[in-house]
Short mmCIF file of C-alpha atoms in Angstrom, two decimals:
data_model
loop_
_atom_site.label_atom_id
_atom_site.label_comp_id
_atom_site.label_asym_id
_atom_site.label_seq_id
_atom_site.Cartn_x
_atom_site.Cartn_y
_atom_site.Cartn_z
CA CYS A 49 48.14 171.10 209.95
CA ASN A 50 50.29 170.76 212.59
CA LEU A 51 52.27 168.26 211.00
CA GLN A 52 55.33 166.74 212.37
CA PRO A 53 58.53 167.06 209.80
CA LYS A 54 58.64 163.41 208.92
CA ASP A 55 54.74 163.92 208.24
CA ALA A 56 55.10 167.11 206.30
CA ALA A 57 57.48 165.60 204.15
CA LYS A 58 54.83 162.69 203.18
CA MET A 59 52.28 164.99 202.85
CA PRO A 60 52.76 166.06 198.89
CA GLU A 61 53.20 162.53 197.87
CA SER A 62 50.04 161.54 199.46
CA ALA A 63 47.97 164.55 199.04
CA TRP A 64 48.85 163.82 195.16
CA LYS A 65 48.36 160.37 195.02
CA LEU A 66 44.90 161.04 196.68
CA LEU A 67 44.33 163.62 193.90
CA PHE A 68 44.89 161.96 191.14
CA TYR A 69 43.52 158.69 191.96
CA THR A 70 40.34 160.49 193.16
CA LEU A 71 39.98 162.13 189.17
CA SER A 72 40.61 158.95 187.79
CA TRP A 73 38.41 156.45 189.95
CA SER A 74 35.83 159.57 189.37
CA TYR A 75 36.07 159.38 185.50
CA GLY A 76 36.11 155.21 185.39
CA ILE A 77 33.12 155.59 187.78
CA TYR A 78 31.49 157.56 184.55
CA LEU A 79 32.92 155.29 181.92
CA LEU A 80 30.86 152.55 183.29
CA PHE A 81 27.85 153.63 185.16
CA PHE A 82 27.32 157.22 183.13
CA THR A 83 27.70 156.51 179.27
CA ASP A 84 26.49 153.21 176.95
CA TYR A 85 29.12 150.91 177.90
CA PRO A 86 27.79 147.80 179.50
CA PHE A 87 31.47 146.35 180.40
CA PHE A 88 30.58 146.54 184.44
CA TYR A 89 26.88 144.83 184.20
CA ASP A 90 28.36 142.44 181.35
CA PRO A 91 31.94 142.40 181.55
CA PRO A 92 31.87 139.24 178.84
CA SER A 93 30.63 142.36 176.56
CA VAL A 94 34.39 143.38 176.68
CA PHE A 95 35.20 141.06 173.66
CA TYR A 96 32.10 141.16 171.83
CA ASP A 97 32.63 142.09 168.41
CA TRP A 98 36.55 142.22 169.11
CA LYS A 99 38.97 142.05 166.24
CA LYS A 100 42.42 143.45 165.60
CA GLY A 101 42.66 146.96 164.65
CA MET A 102 39.42 147.95 165.67
CA ASP A 103 38.93 151.98 166.71
CA VAL A 104 39.08 152.99 170.42
CA PRO A 105 36.60 155.51 171.31
CA THR A 106 38.20 158.66 172.54
CA ASP A 107 36.31 158.87 175.92
CA ILE A 108 38.29 155.17 176.72
CA ALA A 109 41.26 156.54 175.15
CA ILE A 110 41.39 159.47 177.45
CA ALA A 111 41.49 157.38 180.32
CA TYR A 112 44.15 155.24 178.97
CA LEU A 113 46.56 158.65 178.40
CA MET A 114 46.25 159.40 181.84
CA GLN A 115 46.30 156.09 183.47
CA CYS A 116 49.55 155.39 181.31
CA SER A 117 51.12 158.61 182.33
CA PHE A 118 50.66 158.70 185.82
CA TYR A 119 52.05 154.72 186.36
CA GLY A 120 55.02 155.78 183.56
CA HIS A 121 56.02 158.55 186.07
CA SER A 122 54.93 156.19 189.45
CA ILE A 123 57.67 154.23 188.70
CA TYR A 124 60.24 157.06 188.85
CA ALA A 125 58.86 158.83 191.57
CA THR A 126 58.43 155.43 193.57
CA ALA A 127 62.18 154.57 192.87
CA TYR A 128 63.51 158.58 193.72
CA MET A 129 60.82 160.33 195.09
CA ASP A 130 58.63 158.58 197.64
CA THR A 131 59.49 157.71 201.11
CA TRP A 132 60.99 154.44 200.77
CA ARG A 133 58.68 151.68 202.33
CA LYS A 134 58.49 147.84 203.18
CA ASP A 135 56.24 147.05 200.31
CA SER A 136 57.82 149.77 197.89
CA VAL A 137 59.68 147.00 196.00
CA VAL A 138 56.35 145.43 195.22
CA MET A 139 54.84 148.84 194.43
CA LEU A 140 57.43 149.11 192.01
CA LEU A 141 56.80 145.98 190.16
CA HIS A 142 53.31 147.12 190.59
CA HIS A 143 53.41 150.06 188.55
CA VAL A 144 55.75 148.25 185.90
CA VAL A 145 53.08 145.48 185.48
CA THR A 146 50.31 148.10 185.09
CA LEU A 147 52.23 149.78 182.76
CA THR A 148 52.38 146.73 180.84
CA LEU A 149 48.93 145.93 180.94
CA ILE A 150 47.91 149.54 180.14
CA ALA A 151 50.54 149.56 177.37
CA PHE A 152 49.59 145.98 175.72
CA SER A 153 45.98 145.92 175.90
CA TYR A 154 45.55 149.18 174.14
CA ALA A 155 47.59 148.04 171.21
CA PHE A 156 45.93 144.48 171.03
CA ARG A 157 42.73 146.43 171.65
CA GLY A 158 41.40 145.24 174.94
CA ALA A 159 39.70 149.08 176.34
CA GLY A 160 36.74 147.78 177.88
CA GLU A 161 38.78 145.49 180.10
CA GLY A 162 41.01 148.43 180.96
CA CYS A 163 37.99 150.43 182.20
CA LEU A 164 36.94 147.60 184.29
CA LYS A 165 40.27 148.20 185.97
CA ALA A 166 40.38 151.64 186.24
CA GLY A 167 38.72 152.17 189.88
CA GLY A 168 40.14 151.53 193.14
CA GLY A 169 43.13 153.35 193.53
CA ALA A 170 41.29 156.39 195.69
CA GLY A 171 41.10 154.14 198.83
CA GLU A 172 44.93 153.13 198.80
CA ALA A 173 45.31 156.30 198.25
CA ALA A 174 43.51 158.04 201.16
CA LEU A 175 45.24 154.96 202.97
CA GLY A 176 48.42 156.70 202.69
CA LEU A 177 46.87 160.42 203.74
CA MET A 178 44.99 159.68 206.67
CA PRO A 179 48.08 158.50 209.33
CA LEU A 180 49.09 162.28 208.31
CA LEU A 181 46.05 164.32 209.04
CA ALA A 182 43.89 161.98 211.00
CA PRO A 183 43.60 163.32 215.16
CA ARG A 184 45.61 161.63 216.93
CA GLY A 185 44.03 158.59 218.94
CA SER A 186 41.10 158.36 216.10
CA LEU A 187 41.31 155.07 214.18
CA ASN A 188 37.95 154.34 212.77
CA PRO A 189 38.73 156.38 209.19
CA PRO A 190 41.98 153.89 208.50
CA CYS A 191 39.66 150.90 209.72
CA SER A 192 37.01 151.86 207.67
CA LEU A 193 39.13 151.48 204.16
CA CYS A 194 39.44 147.48 204.96
CA PRO A 195 36.12 146.70 203.54
CA GLY A 196 36.21 149.09 200.95
CA ARG A 197 39.81 147.69 200.38
CA PHE A 198 38.20 143.75 200.38
CA TRP A 199 35.23 144.86 198.11
CA PHE A 200 36.75 146.64 195.15
CA ARG A 201 40.16 144.73 194.79
CA LEU A 202 39.57 141.26 196.44
CA TYR A 203 36.08 140.65 195.03
CA TRP A 204 34.73 142.83 192.13
CA PHE A 205 38.29 142.66 190.47
CA PRO A 206 38.05 138.89 189.67
CA LEU A 207 34.40 138.93 189.64
CA LYS A 208 34.67 141.35 187.07
CA VAL A 209 38.23 141.38 185.04
CA LEU A 210 38.96 137.91 185.76
CA TYR A 211 36.26 136.05 184.72
CA ALA A 212 36.30 138.69 181.86
CA THR A 213 39.87 137.90 180.56
CA CYS A 214 40.38 134.24 181.65
CA TYR A 215 36.71 132.69 180.71
CA SER A 216 35.00 135.03 178.82
CA SER A 217 37.68 136.13 176.31
CA LEU A 218 37.81 132.54 174.87
CA GLN A 219 34.04 131.95 174.55
CA SER A 220 34.01 135.18 172.16
CA VAL A 221 37.56 135.29 170.54
CA PRO A 222 38.88 131.01 170.56
CA ASN A 223 42.52 132.54 169.17
CA ILE A 224 42.99 136.02 171.14
CA PRO A 225 46.10 136.95 170.84
CA PHE A 226 48.67 137.01 174.09
CA TYR A 227 45.69 135.10 176.27
CA PHE A 228 47.99 133.58 178.94
CA PHE A 229 50.49 136.70 179.00
CA PHE A 230 47.70 139.13 179.60
CA ASN A 231 45.93 136.43 182.46
CA ALA A 232 49.54 135.95 184.10
CA LEU A 233 50.04 139.77 184.95
CA LEU A 234 46.64 139.90 186.02
CA LEU A 235 47.14 137.51 188.33
CA VAL A 236 50.14 138.81 189.69
CA LEU A 237 48.22 141.94 190.48
CA THR A 238 45.58 139.56 192.17
CA LEU A 239 48.71 138.50 194.30
CA MET A 240 49.88 142.02 194.88
CA ASN A 241 46.00 143.26 196.24
CA ILE A 242 46.55 140.49 198.66
CA TYR A 243 49.61 141.08 199.85
CA TRP A 244 48.50 145.06 200.30
CA PHE A 245 45.07 143.63 201.92
CA LEU A 246 47.05 141.67 204.94
CA TYR A 247 48.81 144.97 205.86
CA ILE A 248 45.64 146.89 206.22
CA VAL A 249 44.21 143.09 208.29
CA LEU A 250 48.13 143.62 210.34
CA PHE A 251 46.65 147.05 211.29
CA VAL A 252 43.00 146.28 212.12
CA ALA A 253 44.82 143.33 214.07
CA LYS A 254 46.74 145.60 216.19
CA VAL A 255 44.36 148.33 217.04
CA LEU A 256 42.26 145.32 218.24
CA MET A 257 44.56 143.96 220.64
CA GLY A 258 45.36 147.25 221.78
CA GLN A 259 49.11 147.34 219.98
CA MET A 260 48.46 150.64 218.42
CA GLN A 261 47.43 153.73 220.27
CA GLU A 262 47.73 156.55 217.14
CA VAL A 263 47.33 156.18 213.46
CA ASN A 264 50.39 154.66 211.79
CA ASP A 265 51.15 153.21 208.41
CA VAL A 266 52.30 149.90 209.09
CA ARG A 267 54.09 149.95 206.02
CA GLU A 268 56.35 152.13 207.08
CA TYR A 269 59.99 151.72 208.89
CA ASP A 270 60.43 151.55 212.61
CA VAL A 271 63.09 154.76 212.81
CA GLU A 272 65.76 152.26 213.85
CA ASP A 273 64.63 150.05 210.74
CA SER A 274 65.16 153.60 208.73
CA LYS A 275 68.77 154.95 210.07
CA LYS A 276 69.67 151.15 209.20
CA THR A 277 68.00 151.35 205.28
#
């Protein structure tokens, strides 16, 4: 691909994330739209007939195993393998919070809620890959990710997931376990989504003001900053 050495070093990380998120996102789409689960169109159904120790369907359990394995590995990868960026500390916190939510929601049988959260990763993985592969001076592909990021993470996530966990759960199961624990972690994820969306807004703003002539990841440190880091 005629990559610069610094970009070639980041290529395996970005390509791996794009591959995994595309596969997991596609599987999430299958569960939400090509099965009989009504979770997307009726988020409160996540908690219909909920009870402790209820069985988790095999296809949902597969999604949980896949996500749990990935985020468990990602904690190590972010700390020791991936390129260190301005948001790496937040990324580590994101992986810990996500892994905690996956484990506890499976243990307490909130599996439908986990399916609703499964989408959205492929876009941010592509955001990391595009600066490496986009033709020099081509800024349109990364800019086009801004609406998708907003739609999935800042519109559908609160509308579907937070609505179901914060409001509908109490209507269906008044004494549902760990209500505040789960929702506090989900709200932390929402704040992180806003944080990363601001990076995209910063990127678009630099493009519109003519401050960026090439496709660069605004999360990356400058050369001088990298030496200090």
